Amino acid sequence: MTYYSFSVKKFLNNPKNKICLAILVLLLFGLFMANKTAFKQKFYQSTLDATTINIQQTEQMGLNVKNELKLNPDDEILKASIKELENEKKLFQSQLEALKVNDLEKYANLGNQVNLLQIKRIPSDTSEEYLAVSSSIKYYRTVKAVNGKMGVSMNDTSESAFTIAYAIVSWLSSTVIFVLLTVLIADNLSSEIETSQIRFYQIIGGRNFKQLIVNLLSPIFVVTLITVISFTVLYLIGGVQDSFGTWRYPYYTPAGDIVPIYQLVIKTLILFIVSLLFIASLGQILSLIFKKSLVVIGIIVLFLTGFLTFEKEVWFQPLKMFFPFEYLGYGRLLNDAEFLPSNAFGIGLIYLLSLSFIFIMCSSYLYKNYYYRKVGKNDRT
């Protein structure tokens, strides 16, 4: 425990690490403020414009049906369609008024009524339009079942629990965040080699594999703690500003599933910690090979950005599942669900943990040989 505390303090006292941790915290708070202001305002304006367009389209559809009715004055179906379109137009107009006074709850309730009208007019229950409207109705009912406050669309609400949970899933899957984390934790061992601090560890009780593991886990512990504390503070700030909400608020995944947001948060944090272990263990073995911090960080950042460059290419989509960088973040798994197996979360954990174990074992061998070489043959114990 004494050596572990020493390792944590040494990590925190490193000027580079202080700067990176400060950037991480500022980045999280900056994104939070941006979502609360600029992004939210842009989304509000786009919703306002979309509602106005819906009114215009409904009016045009009504005119078209009235023209058809003139040709077929006895068609009861056309008469019923005109009434439905008039009701739908009134609902859209009410939505527009609700938006102008920022009554999002009323907007959502009216939107559900629109969906109930529209789904009756869709001829095929297997069409994409029918499935989309049906999903919206199901999502609305799920929100009401947990007493949540609906926003202007699915996966949108002012409740702090969902807002912060959604941010956790999204931000902790960002390549930008992982590049910053690489700079923060990947060179923990190489920096000690460069400064020759590694030669003095035997004096304070460091012993080979144990020392290597402590060196590996210290940065992970600090980064995880700082990240969790930051999101907790943001949750409290959001709760005071709006409402705390419920952690059972539903999340609509790209695959079409509706799950409680807390489940995604748990999986995201688990995969985040495992991802940190993967990056840190990869950094250790590269440190023992190249012994230069810039080289170690540069190689890992090159891997991350290289994968980011290719991941949007169509030809690369079927190959993504074979690269460990695809599993760095649960949000990435959700977005790429169509290209990954159904149990991608479990596969990702096993994949990253297996690679981390291999890196640690190889690092242990290299570290042992490096240690003996530095001390000299006559000093072996």
Tab-separated table of C-alpha atoms in Angstrom:
chain	number	residue	atom	x	y	z
A	1	MET	CA	0.000	0.000	0.000
A	2	THR	CA	2.875	2.387	0.770
A	3	TYR	CA	4.431	1.814	-2.629
A	4	TYR	CA	1.037	2.173	-4.320
A	5	SER	CA	0.444	5.532	-2.589
A	6	PHE	CA	3.917	6.613	-3.630
A	7	SER	CA	3.201	5.655	-7.240
A	8	VAL	CA	-0.110	7.575	-7.274
A	9	LYS	CA	1.491	10.696	-5.778
A	10	LYS	CA	4.362	10.484	-8.255
A	11	PHE	CA	1.897	10.265	-11.130
A	12	LEU	CA	-0.055	13.278	-9.856
A	13	ASN	CA	3.098	15.337	-9.292
A	14	ASN	CA	4.202	14.936	-12.901
A	15	PRO	CA	3.665	18.358	-14.606
A	16	LYS	CA	2.569	16.738	-17.874
A	17	ASN	CA	-0.024	14.645	-16.062
A	18	LYS	CA	-1.346	17.677	-14.187
A	19	ILE	CA	-1.855	19.503	-17.471
A	20	CYS	CA	-3.539	16.510	-19.134
A	21	LEU	CA	-5.865	15.941	-16.177
A	22	ALA	CA	-6.785	19.624	-16.197
A	23	ILE	CA	-7.495	19.437	-19.942
A	24	LEU	CA	-9.640	16.323	-19.409
A	25	VAL	CA	-11.746	18.018	-16.732
A	26	LEU	CA	-12.047	21.248	-18.721
A	27	LEU	CA	-13.010	19.277	-21.823
A	28	LEU	CA	-15.813	17.453	-19.986
A	29	PHE	CA	-17.145	20.655	-18.434
A	30	GLY	CA	-16.756	22.508	-21.739
A	31	LEU	CA	-18.753	19.876	-23.627
A	32	PHE	CA	-21.408	19.997	-20.905
A	33	MET	CA	-21.770	23.776	-21.233
A	34	ALA	CA	-21.784	23.560	-25.036
A	35	ASN	CA	-24.607	21.004	-24.939
A	36	LYS	CA	-26.540	23.228	-22.545
A	37	THR	CA	-26.209	26.310	-24.738
A	38	ALA	CA	-25.065	26.256	-28.363
A	39	PHE	CA	-25.957	22.657	-29.293
A	40	LYS	CA	-29.292	22.824	-27.473
A	41	GLN	CA	-30.226	26.086	-29.191
A	42	LYS	CA	-29.280	24.699	-32.601
A	43	PHE	CA	-31.363	21.571	-31.969
A	44	TYR	CA	-34.280	23.722	-30.786
A	45	GLN	CA	-34.169	25.836	-33.953
A	46	SER	CA	-33.998	22.790	-36.219
A	47	THR	CA	-37.019	21.297	-34.414
A	48	LEU	CA	-38.894	24.561	-34.841
A	49	ASP	CA	-38.131	24.558	-38.566
A	50	ALA	CA	-39.117	20.889	-38.917
A	51	THR	CA	-42.467	21.518	-37.215
A	52	THR	CA	-43.165	24.444	-39.554
A	53	ILE	CA	-42.374	22.224	-42.540
A	54	ASN	CA	-44.714	19.543	-41.161
A	55	ILE	CA	-47.547	22.085	-41.095
A	56	GLN	CA	-46.846	23.101	-44.694
A	57	GLN	CA	-46.637	19.491	-45.891
A	58	THR	CA	-49.876	18.582	-44.132
A	59	GLU	CA	-51.624	21.553	-45.757
A	60	GLN	CA	-50.354	20.449	-49.162
A	61	MET	CA	-51.489	16.870	-48.577
A	62	GLY	CA	-54.901	18.177	-47.567
A	63	LEU	CA	-55.174	20.202	-50.777
A	64	ASN	CA	-54.211	17.173	-52.853
A	65	VAL	CA	-56.855	15.008	-51.180
A	66	LYS	CA	-59.508	17.746	-51.647
A	67	ASN	CA	-58.693	17.874	-55.353
A	68	GLU	CA	-59.150	14.103	-55.559
A	69	LEU	CA	-62.435	14.429	-53.677
A	70	LYS	CA	-63.733	16.836	-56.328
A	71	LEU	CA	-63.273	14.072	-58.864
A	72	ASN	CA	-64.779	11.451	-56.539
A	73	PRO	CA	-67.305	13.320	-54.345
A	74	ASP	CA	-68.802	10.140	-52.891
A	75	ASP	CA	-65.479	8.608	-51.735
A	76	GLU	CA	-65.829	8.176	-47.969
A	77	ILE	CA	-62.174	7.235	-47.533
A	78	LEU	CA	-61.066	10.562	-48.995
A	79	LYS	CA	-63.481	12.416	-46.723
A	80	ALA	CA	-62.072	10.615	-43.688
A	81	SER	CA	-58.515	11.386	-44.844
A	82	ILE	CA	-59.328	15.098	-45.046
A	83	LYS	CA	-60.595	15.090	-41.457
A	84	GLU	CA	-57.494	13.242	-40.264
A	85	LEU	CA	-55.182	15.676	-42.052
A	86	GLU	CA	-57.040	18.637	-40.570
A	87	ASN	CA	-56.669	17.156	-37.092
A	88	GLU	CA	-53.005	16.470	-37.774
A	89	LYS	CA	-52.481	20.050	-38.931
A	90	LYS	CA	-54.071	21.369	-35.723
A	91	LEU	CA	-51.761	19.145	-33.672
A	92	PHE	CA	-48.686	20.429	-35.542
A	93	GLN	CA	-49.839	24.002	-34.983
A	94	SER	CA	-50.272	23.276	-31.286
A	95	GLN	CA	-46.785	21.754	-31.247
A	96	LEU	CA	-45.393	24.939	-32.762
A	97	GLU	CA	-47.065	27.024	-30.074
A	98	ALA	CA	-45.759	24.693	-27.359
A	99	LEU	CA	-42.229	25.024	-28.728
A	100	LYS	CA	-42.418	28.808	-28.712
A	101	VAL	CA	-43.185	28.794	-24.979
A	102	ASN	CA	-40.682	25.956	-24.357
A	103	ASP	CA	-43.360	23.547	-23.130
A	104	LEU	CA	-41.563	20.370	-24.202
A	105	GLU	CA	-43.855	18.045	-22.258
A	106	LYS	CA	-46.877	19.322	-24.197
A	107	TYR	CA	-44.894	19.118	-27.436
A	108	ALA	CA	-44.124	15.449	-26.775
A	109	ASN	CA	-47.731	14.626	-25.876
A	110	LEU	CA	-48.967	16.243	-29.085
A	111	GLY	CA	-46.257	14.426	-31.046
A	112	ASN	CA	-47.538	11.103	-29.750
A	113	GLN	CA	-51.057	12.009	-30.871
A	114	VAL	CA	-49.693	12.795	-34.334
A	115	ASN	CA	-47.961	9.407	-34.430
A	116	LEU	CA	-51.198	7.654	-33.471
A	117	LEU	CA	-52.954	9.357	-36.384
A	118	GLN	CA	-50.163	8.725	-38.884
A	119	ILE	CA	-49.769	5.037	-38.112
A	120	LYS	CA	-53.385	4.429	-39.163
A	121	ARG	CA	-52.642	5.734	-42.665
A	122	ILE	CA	-49.600	3.535	-43.267
A	123	PRO	CA	-50.768	0.571	-45.371
A	124	SER	CA	-47.961	-1.872	-44.593
A	125	ASP	CA	-46.990	-2.779	-41.043
A	126	THR	CA	-43.616	-3.985	-42.292
A	127	SER	CA	-42.572	-0.745	-43.994
A	128	GLU	CA	-39.758	1.405	-42.604
A	129	GLU	CA	-42.188	4.275	-42.024
A	130	TYR	CA	-44.521	2.089	-39.972
A	131	LEU	CA	-41.665	0.683	-37.895
A	132	ALA	CA	-40.278	4.188	-37.237
A	133	VAL	CA	-43.642	5.585	-36.088
A	134	SER	CA	-44.343	2.452	-34.056
A	135	SER	CA	-40.963	2.794	-32.314
A	136	SER	CA	-41.725	6.424	-31.439
A	137	ILE	CA	-45.041	5.425	-29.876
A	138	LYS	CA	-43.410	2.601	-27.924
A	139	TYR	CA	-40.624	4.895	-26.714
A	140	TYR	CA	-43.135	7.528	-25.569
A	141	ARG	CA	-45.062	4.937	-23.560
A	142	THR	CA	-41.842	3.622	-22.007
A	143	VAL	CA	-40.891	7.149	-20.881
A	144	LYS	CA	-44.312	7.618	-19.303
A	145	ALA	CA	-44.041	4.231	-17.587
A	146	VAL	CA	-40.970	5.425	-15.623
A	147	ASN	CA	-42.466	8.891	-14.997
A	148	GLY	CA	-39.846	10.542	-17.183
A	149	LYS	CA	-40.055	13.955	-18.826
A	150	MET	CA	-40.077	13.590	-22.600
A	151	GLY	CA	-38.117	16.017	-24.780
A	152	VAL	CA	-38.723	16.966	-28.410
A	153	SER	CA	-37.610	13.580	-29.722
A	154	MET	CA	-36.381	10.154	-28.705
A	155	ASN	CA	-33.228	10.186	-26.554
A	156	ASP	CA	-33.862	13.798	-25.613
A	157	THR	CA	-34.832	15.193	-22.227
A	158	SER	CA	-33.769	17.859	-19.769
A	159	GLU	CA	-33.435	15.315	-16.953
A	160	SER	CA	-29.914	15.328	-15.561
A	161	ALA	CA	-29.689	11.549	-15.120
A	162	PHE	CA	-30.288	10.855	-18.812
A	163	THR	CA	-28.298	13.866	-20.029
A	164	ILE	CA	-25.174	12.895	-18.087
A	165	ALA	CA	-25.610	9.195	-18.814
A	166	TYR	CA	-25.886	9.943	-22.529
A	167	ALA	CA	-22.748	12.079	-22.263
A	168	ILE	CA	-20.879	9.245	-20.523
A	169	VAL	CA	-21.780	6.799	-23.287
A	170	SER	CA	-20.854	9.256	-26.057
A	171	TRP	CA	-17.802	11.048	-24.683
A	172	LEU	CA	-16.096	7.984	-23.226
A	173	SER	CA	-16.175	6.442	-26.691
A	174	SER	CA	-14.571	9.427	-28.413
A	175	THR	CA	-11.234	8.995	-30.180
A	176	VAL	CA	-10.265	12.512	-29.050
A	177	ILE	CA	-10.722	11.491	-25.411
A	178	PHE	CA	-8.672	8.332	-25.899
A	179	VAL	CA	-5.861	10.269	-27.596
A	180	LEU	CA	-5.737	12.521	-24.533
A	181	LEU	CA	-5.796	9.484	-22.227
A	182	THR	CA	-2.955	7.931	-24.224
A	183	VAL	CA	-0.821	11.014	-23.635
A	184	LEU	CA	-1.784	10.799	-19.971
A	185	ILE	CA	-1.186	7.139	-19.082
A	186	ALA	CA	0.757	5.376	-21.848
A	187	ASP	CA	4.200	6.756	-20.970
A	188	ASN	CA	4.153	6.214	-17.210
A	189	LEU	CA	6.952	3.641	-17.402
A	190	SER	CA	8.942	5.181	-20.247
A	191	SER	CA	9.170	8.504	-18.388
A	192	GLU	CA	10.771	6.678	-15.458
A	193	ILE	CA	13.233	4.986	-17.777
A	194	GLU	CA	14.149	8.309	-19.362
A	195	THR	CA	14.719	9.961	-15.967
A	196	SER	CA	16.536	6.891	-14.588
A	197	GLN	CA	14.135	6.736	-11.609
A	198	ILE	CA	13.620	3.073	-12.343
A	199	ARG	CA	17.075	2.244	-10.902
A	200	PHE	CA	16.094	3.312	-7.393
A	201	TYR	CA	12.909	1.277	-6.967
A	202	GLN	CA	14.578	-1.580	-5.123
A	203	ILE	CA	15.470	0.848	-2.335
A	204	ILE	CA	11.765	1.615	-1.639
A	205	GLY	CA	10.680	-2.008	-1.838
A	206	GLY	CA	9.747	-2.357	-5.481
A	207	ARG	CA	9.882	-5.948	-6.680
A	208	ASN	CA	9.673	-6.842	-10.361
A	209	PHE	CA	6.137	-7.934	-11.296
A	210	LYS	CA	4.438	-6.232	-8.341
A	211	GLN	CA	6.192	-2.987	-9.181
A	212	LEU	CA	5.164	-3.298	-12.820
A	213	ILE	CA	1.492	-3.856	-11.890
A	214	VAL	CA	1.449	-0.897	-9.516
A	215	ASN	CA	3.000	1.251	-12.206
A	216	LEU	CA	0.262	0.054	-14.560
A	217	LEU	CA	-2.720	0.529	-12.236
A	218	SER	CA	-1.848	3.881	-10.647
A	219	PRO	CA	-2.680	6.014	-13.725
A	220	ILE	CA	-5.825	3.977	-14.396
A	221	PHE	CA	-7.047	4.551	-10.842
A	222	VAL	CA	-6.404	8.307	-10.991
A	223	VAL	CA	-8.011	8.799	-14.424
A	224	THR	CA	-11.071	6.712	-13.518
A	225	LEU	CA	-11.521	8.571	-10.225
A	226	ILE	CA	-11.189	12.013	-11.846
A	227	THR	CA	-13.602	11.026	-14.618
A	228	VAL	CA	-16.257	9.675	-12.232
A	229	ILE	CA	-15.974	12.722	-9.948
A	230	SER	CA	-16.304	15.073	-12.940
A	231	PHE	CA	-19.449	13.377	-14.216
A	232	THR	CA	-20.892	13.299	-10.680
A	233	VAL	CA	-20.392	17.061	-10.344
A	234	LEU	CA	-21.970	17.603	-13.778
A	235	TYR	CA	-24.935	15.435	-12.745
A	236	LEU	CA	-25.453	17.560	-9.627
A	237	ILE	CA	-25.164	20.798	-11.621
A	238	GLY	CA	-27.661	19.557	-14.211
A	239	GLY	CA	-30.024	18.326	-11.512
A	240	VAL	CA	-30.067	21.706	-9.768
A	241	GLN	CA	-30.588	23.564	-13.050
A	242	ASP	CA	-33.352	21.312	-14.416
A	243	SER	CA	-34.267	18.099	-12.613
A	244	PHE	CA	-32.375	15.009	-11.491
A	245	GLY	CA	-34.754	12.598	-13.207
A	246	THR	CA	-34.586	8.830	-13.183
A	247	TRP	CA	-31.738	6.499	-14.125
A	248	ARG	CA	-34.381	4.152	-15.583
A	249	TYR	CA	-35.081	6.633	-18.394
A	250	PRO	CA	-35.183	4.670	-21.678
A	251	TYR	CA	-32.536	4.897	-24.384
A	252	TYR	CA	-33.373	4.025	-27.979
A	253	THR	CA	-30.361	2.285	-29.502
A	254	PRO	CA	-29.397	2.420	-33.203
A	255	ALA	CA	-30.343	-1.266	-33.366
A	256	GLY	CA	-33.930	-0.392	-32.371
A	257	ASP	CA	-33.841	-1.651	-28.782
A	258	ILE	CA	-35.138	0.343	-25.808
A	259	VAL	CA	-33.081	-0.131	-22.633
A	260	PRO	CA	-32.744	1.758	-19.322
A	261	ILE	CA	-29.937	4.291	-19.515
A	262	TYR	CA	-28.272	3.033	-16.317
A	263	GLN	CA	-27.478	-0.271	-18.036
A	264	LEU	CA	-25.542	1.570	-20.738
A	265	VAL	CA	-23.669	3.606	-18.114
A	266	ILE	CA	-22.565	0.481	-16.269
A	267	LYS	CA	-21.350	-1.189	-19.461
A	268	THR	CA	-19.649	2.021	-20.602
A	269	LEU	CA	-17.709	2.423	-17.350
A	270	ILE	CA	-16.668	-1.240	-17.333
A	271	LEU	CA	-15.441	-1.058	-20.915
A	272	PHE	CA	-13.784	2.312	-20.214
A	273	ILE	CA	-11.690	0.845	-17.391
A	274	VAL	CA	-10.756	-2.185	-19.504
A	275	SER	CA	-9.841	0.157	-22.384
A	276	LEU	CA	-7.567	2.123	-20.047
A	277	LEU	CA	-5.932	-1.154	-19.014
A	278	PHE	CA	-5.390	-2.042	-22.669
A	279	ILE	CA	-3.803	1.319	-23.515
A	280	ALA	CA	-1.672	1.361	-20.355
A	281	SER	CA	-0.420	-2.209	-20.865
A	282	LEU	CA	0.320	-1.491	-24.529
A	283	GLY	CA	2.193	1.613	-23.397
A	284	GLN	CA	4.246	-0.439	-20.939
A	285	ILE	CA	5.466	-2.980	-23.453
A	286	LEU	CA	6.281	-0.236	-25.968
A	287	SER	CA	8.106	1.655	-23.215
A	288	LEU	CA	10.330	-1.321	-22.526
A	289	ILE	CA	11.049	-1.734	-26.225
A	290	PHE	CA	11.622	1.875	-27.284
A	291	LYS	CA	12.264	3.569	-23.893
A	292	LYS	CA	11.170	6.961	-25.243
A	293	SER	CA	7.903	8.599	-24.188
A	294	LEU	CA	7.335	10.446	-27.450
A	295	VAL	CA	7.806	7.262	-29.442
A	296	VAL	CA	5.429	5.294	-27.208
A	297	ILE	CA	2.708	7.948	-27.313
A	298	GLY	CA	3.235	8.537	-31.022
A	299	ILE	CA	2.809	4.868	-31.932
A	300	ILE	CA	-0.448	4.470	-29.972
A	301	VAL	CA	-1.866	7.772	-31.247
A	302	LEU	CA	-0.963	6.657	-34.774
A	303	PHE	CA	-2.932	3.447	-34.226
A	304	LEU	CA	-5.950	5.373	-32.897
A	305	THR	CA	-6.018	8.029	-35.597
A	306	GLY	CA	-5.249	5.479	-38.322
A	307	PHE	CA	-8.234	3.404	-37.243
A	308	LEU	CA	-10.356	6.575	-37.101
A	309	THR	CA	-9.344	7.367	-40.685
A	310	PHE	CA	-10.360	3.979	-42.061
A	311	GLU	CA	-13.432	3.231	-39.911
A	312	LYS	CA	-15.761	5.306	-42.127
A	313	GLU	CA	-14.698	3.559	-45.325
A	314	VAL	CA	-17.303	1.162	-46.708
A	315	TRP	CA	-14.775	-1.559	-47.508
A	316	PHE	CA	-13.440	-1.432	-43.940
A	317	GLN	CA	-16.778	-2.005	-42.170
A	318	PRO	CA	-16.683	-5.845	-42.152
A	319	LEU	CA	-13.078	-5.748	-40.883
A	320	LYS	CA	-13.660	-3.443	-37.903
A	321	MET	CA	-14.580	-6.257	-35.529
A	322	PHE	CA	-11.073	-7.707	-35.776
A	323	PHE	CA	-9.323	-4.575	-34.449
A	324	PRO	CA	-9.142	-3.951	-30.686
A	325	PHE	CA	-9.619	-0.202	-31.198
A	326	GLU	CA	-13.197	-0.877	-32.309
A	327	TYR	CA	-14.001	-1.945	-28.733
A	328	LEU	CA	-12.644	1.186	-27.028
A	329	GLY	CA	-15.964	2.604	-25.851
A	330	TYR	CA	-19.462	1.185	-25.543
A	331	GLY	CA	-20.939	4.002	-27.605
A	332	ARG	CA	-18.878	2.789	-30.547
A	333	LEU	CA	-20.371	-0.697	-30.159
A	334	LEU	CA	-23.885	0.743	-30.173
A	335	ASN	CA	-23.287	2.779	-33.317
A	336	ASP	CA	-21.624	-0.111	-35.164
A	337	ALA	CA	-24.091	-2.780	-34.054
A	338	GLU	CA	-24.944	-3.785	-37.629
A	339	PHE	CA	-21.300	-4.705	-38.302
A	340	LEU	CA	-20.659	-6.491	-34.992
A	341	PRO	CA	-21.940	-9.736	-33.459
A	342	SER	CA	-24.848	-9.486	-31.023
A	343	ASN	CA	-22.578	-10.170	-28.019
A	344	ALA	CA	-19.994	-7.535	-29.008
A	345	PHE	CA	-19.718	-6.216	-25.453
A	346	GLY	CA	-18.593	-9.570	-24.050
A	347	ILE	CA	-16.326	-10.217	-27.014
A	348	GLY	CA	-14.759	-6.780	-26.597
A	349	LEU	CA	-14.068	-7.354	-22.901
A	350	ILE	CA	-12.448	-10.733	-23.540
A	351	TYR	CA	-10.465	-9.374	-26.503
A	352	LEU	CA	-9.067	-6.351	-24.652
A	353	LEU	CA	-8.408	-8.260	-21.425
A	354	SER	CA	-6.619	-11.041	-23.319
A	355	LEU	CA	-4.400	-8.577	-25.155
A	356	SER	CA	-3.735	-6.700	-21.906
A	357	PHE	CA	-2.715	-9.960	-20.211
A	358	ILE	CA	-0.344	-10.798	-23.070
A	359	PHE	CA	1.174	-7.311	-22.958
A	360	ILE	CA	1.627	-7.509	-19.183
A	361	MET	CA	3.305	-10.924	-19.357
A	362	CYS	CA	5.645	-9.788	-22.120
A	363	SER	CA	6.364	-6.581	-20.213
A	364	SER	CA	7.183	-8.581	-17.102
A	365	TYR	CA	9.793	-10.586	-19.022
A	366	LEU	CA	11.291	-7.504	-20.646
A	367	TYR	CA	11.218	-5.576	-17.399
A	368	LYS	CA	12.976	-8.351	-15.505
A	369	ASN	CA	15.765	-8.501	-18.067
A	370	TYR	CA	16.020	-4.738	-18.208
A	371	TYR	CA	16.232	-4.578	-14.407
A	372	TYR	CA	19.040	-7.100	-14.206
A	373	ARG	CA	20.922	-5.435	-16.993
A	374	LYS	CA	20.769	-2.080	-15.251
A	375	VAL	CA	21.894	-3.430	-11.840
A	376	GLY	CA	24.494	-5.790	-13.158
A	377	LYS	CA	25.105	-9.507	-12.871
A	378	ASN	CA	26.781	-9.328	-9.466
A	379	ASP	CA	23.698	-7.679	-7.943
A	380	ARG	CA	21.138	-10.295	-8.877
A	381	THR	CA	18.961	-11.569	-6.016
